[in-house]
Amino acid sequence: VVKASSDAFAALTARVALDPATTDVLDIGCGTGLLSLAVAPRARSVVGVDVASGMVAAMRAKITAGNFANAEALELLLDDPGRLGGRRFDLALCHLALHHLPDLSSFFAVVFALLKPGGRVFFTDFAFEPEKSVRFHDPETVEAHGVHRHGVDPAEICTLLEAAGLVDVKAEKAFVMSKPLPHEGGAVVDFDVYAMMGSKPLLQG
């Protein structure tokens, strides 16, 4: 997980310009803050949100320990843009979490509303591959943590992002995640992780 977050950060910074003076970032499904806090030194602000209280508590502890004055972690289900009190963002991240979401269309609509004009999304997740991607999670995790799809179809994600109103949408293979599978005796399997990107149109002047 640490390596995958580091690879996602490298993929992000190779494709998206961040400005510590102006860039406000939202990290959805932030977990313990691995990606959020990697981004924080290059952003004006970072807000991490997650539904798991333990994950949020861990990120808050890291924020305190690392003195990340521009970062915060919130425990909430982001099913309505109003939950963030009118805040808007230049960049929305979602790393290895799309496959946990039951309704991607509704999720993308919420994200669209939370972006500033010209704001961007940068979502990373492993791609669906018949027979292989079903192995990514052990059966207990699938049962307990709401795994709604065994990987994502990057082309489908792009179609849904465009339907939500985003433009300049594209997907690119970002890196390969080599994941040990304890439920398969520790076998290491490579999964292709894609970056899926798009922008909210600028307001017409």
PDB file of C-alpha atoms in Angstrom, residues 4-18 23-31 33-50 59 71-72 78 84 88-99 101 104 107-108 110-112 114-116 119-125 157 161 166 175 194-198:
ATOM      1  CA  ALA A   4       1.276   2.078  -4.410  1.00  0.00           C
ATOM      2  CA  SER A   5       0.651   5.454  -2.766  1.00  0.00           C
ATOM      3  CA  SER A   6       4.185   6.550  -3.614  1.00  0.00           C
ATOM      4  CA  ASP A   7       3.681   5.433  -7.214  1.00  0.00           C
ATOM      5  CA  ALA A   8       0.342   7.267  -7.359  1.00  0.00           C
ATOM      6  CA  PHE A   9       2.032  10.434  -6.092  1.00  0.00           C
ATOM      7  CA  ALA A  10       4.728  10.116  -8.765  1.00  0.00           C
ATOM      8  CA  ALA A  11       2.075   9.585 -11.440  1.00  0.00           C
ATOM      9  CA  LEU A  12       0.143  12.612 -10.172  1.00  0.00           C
ATOM     10  CA  THR A  13       3.076  15.010 -10.064  1.00  0.00           C
ATOM     11  CA  ALA A  14       4.164  13.921 -13.538  1.00  0.00           C
ATOM     12  CA  ARG A  15       0.774  14.907 -14.933  1.00  0.00           C
ATOM     13  CA  VAL A  16      -0.695  17.650 -12.746  1.00  0.00           C
ATOM     14  CA  ALA A  17       0.885  20.953 -11.705  1.00  0.00           C
ATOM     15  CA  LEU A  18       0.524  21.708  -8.001  1.00  0.00           C
ATOM     16  CA  THR A  23      -3.914  24.481  -4.927  1.00  0.00           C
ATOM     17  CA  ASP A  24      -6.691  23.171  -2.674  1.00  0.00           C
ATOM     18  CA  VAL A  25      -6.867  19.363  -2.716  1.00  0.00           C
ATOM     19  CA  LEU A  26      -9.592  16.913  -1.726  1.00  0.00           C
ATOM     20  CA  ASP A  27      -8.540  13.283  -1.193  1.00  0.00           C
ATOM     21  CA  ILE A  28     -11.584  10.987  -1.147  1.00  0.00           C
ATOM     22  CA  GLY A  29     -11.084   7.645   0.559  1.00  0.00           C
ATOM     23  CA  CYS A  30      -7.884   9.027   2.068  1.00  0.00           C
ATOM     24  CA  GLY A  31      -7.195   6.079   4.350  1.00  0.00           C
ATOM     25  CA  GLY A  33      -3.230   9.797   4.598  1.00  0.00           C
ATOM     26  CA  LEU A  34      -0.361   8.285   2.640  1.00  0.00           C
ATOM     27  CA  LEU A  35      -1.216  10.158  -0.550  1.00  0.00           C
ATOM     28  CA  SER A  36      -2.790  13.196   1.135  1.00  0.00           C
ATOM     29  CA  LEU A  37       0.292  13.982   3.181  1.00  0.00           C
ATOM     30  CA  ALA A  38       2.644  13.374   0.267  1.00  0.00           C
ATOM     31  CA  VAL A  39       0.704  16.047  -1.605  1.00  0.00           C
ATOM     32  CA  ALA A  40       0.410  18.460   1.333  1.00  0.00           C
ATOM     33  CA  PRO A  41       3.815  20.180   0.940  1.00  0.00           C
ATOM     34  CA  ARG A  42       2.893  21.021  -2.667  1.00  0.00           C
ATOM     35  CA  ALA A  43      -0.624  22.322  -1.916  1.00  0.00           C
ATOM     36  CA  ARG A  44      -2.224  25.228  -0.121  1.00  0.00           C
ATOM     37  CA  SER A  45      -4.615  22.883   1.649  1.00  0.00           C
ATOM     38  CA  VAL A  46      -5.460  19.194   1.722  1.00  0.00           C
ATOM     39  CA  VAL A  47      -8.698  17.725   3.035  1.00  0.00           C
ATOM     40  CA  GLY A  48      -8.828  13.948   3.403  1.00  0.00           C
ATOM     41  CA  VAL A  49     -12.198  12.255   3.834  1.00  0.00           C
ATOM     42  CA  ASP A  50     -12.948   8.641   4.668  1.00  0.00           C
ATOM     43  CA  MET A  59      -4.275  10.363   9.445  1.00  0.00           C
ATOM     44  CA  ALA A  71      -4.013  19.298   6.196  1.00  0.00           C
ATOM     45  CA  GLU A  72      -7.102  17.911   7.885  1.00  0.00           C
ATOM     46  CA  LEU A  78     -19.261  12.169   0.769  1.00  0.00           C
ATOM     47  CA  LEU A  84     -18.070  20.102   3.114  1.00  0.00           C
ATOM     48  CA  ARG A  88     -14.474  23.924  -3.409  1.00  0.00           C
ATOM     49  CA  PHE A  89     -11.268  22.345  -4.679  1.00  0.00           C
ATOM     50  CA  ASP A  90      -8.726  22.606  -7.476  1.00  0.00           C
ATOM     51  CA  LEU A  91      -7.951  18.884  -7.426  1.00  0.00           C
ATOM     52  CA  ALA A  92      -9.871  15.804  -6.324  1.00  0.00           C
ATOM     53  CA  LEU A  93      -7.997  12.564  -5.699  1.00  0.00           C
ATOM     54  CA  CYS A  94      -9.336   9.068  -5.165  1.00  0.00           C
ATOM     55  CA  HIS A  95      -6.719   6.327  -4.870  1.00  0.00           C
ATOM     56  CA  LEU A  96      -7.657   2.629  -4.897  1.00  0.00           C
ATOM     57  CA  ALA A  97     -11.168   3.425  -3.717  1.00  0.00           C
ATOM     58  CA  LEU A  98     -13.398   3.571  -6.799  1.00  0.00           C
ATOM     59  CA  HIS A  99     -13.861  -0.200  -6.702  1.00  0.00           C
ATOM     60  CA  LEU A 101     -18.164   2.593  -4.442  1.00  0.00           C
ATOM     61  CA  LEU A 104     -20.042   5.822  -9.486  1.00  0.00           C
ATOM     62  CA  PHE A 107     -20.196   9.931  -6.807  1.00  0.00           C
ATOM     63  CA  PHE A 108     -18.833  11.698  -9.880  1.00  0.00           C
ATOM     64  CA  VAL A 110     -20.800  15.068  -6.178  1.00  0.00           C
ATOM     65  CA  VAL A 111     -17.135  15.431  -7.093  1.00  0.00           C
ATOM     66  CA  PHE A 112     -18.024  17.661 -10.047  1.00  0.00           C
ATOM     67  CA  LEU A 114     -17.015  20.165  -5.342  1.00  0.00           C
ATOM     68  CA  LEU A 115     -14.552  21.290  -8.001  1.00  0.00           C
ATOM     69  CA  LYS A 116     -13.762  24.899  -8.735  1.00  0.00           C
ATOM     70  CA  GLY A 119     -10.567  22.001 -11.215  1.00  0.00           C
ATOM     71  CA  ARG A 120      -9.283  18.538 -12.019  1.00  0.00           C
ATOM     72  CA  VAL A 121      -9.820  14.952 -10.961  1.00  0.00           C
ATOM     73  CA  PHE A 122      -7.035  12.401 -10.719  1.00  0.00           C
ATOM     74  CA  PHE A 123      -8.345   8.963  -9.831  1.00  0.00           C
ATOM     75  CA  THR A 124      -6.164   5.853  -9.627  1.00  0.00           C
ATOM     76  CA  ASP A 125      -7.368   2.271  -9.370  1.00  0.00           C
ATOM     77  CA  ILE A 157     -14.817   5.479 -15.957  1.00  0.00           C
ATOM     78  CA  LEU A 161     -16.729  11.288 -15.980  1.00  0.00           C
ATOM     79  CA  LEU A 166     -15.971  16.796 -17.046  1.00  0.00           C
ATOM     80  CA  PHE A 175       2.103   2.009 -12.863  1.00  0.00           C
ATOM     81  CA  TYR A 194      -4.676   3.378 -14.326  1.00  0.00           C
ATOM     82  CA  ALA A 195      -4.922   7.126 -13.810  1.00  0.00           C
ATOM     83  CA  MET A 196      -8.251   8.577 -14.908  1.00  0.00           C
ATOM     84  CA  MET A 197      -8.329  12.319 -15.341  1.00  0.00           C
ATOM     85  CA  GLY A 198     -10.597  15.168 -16.346  1.00  0.00           C
TER      86      GLY A 198
END
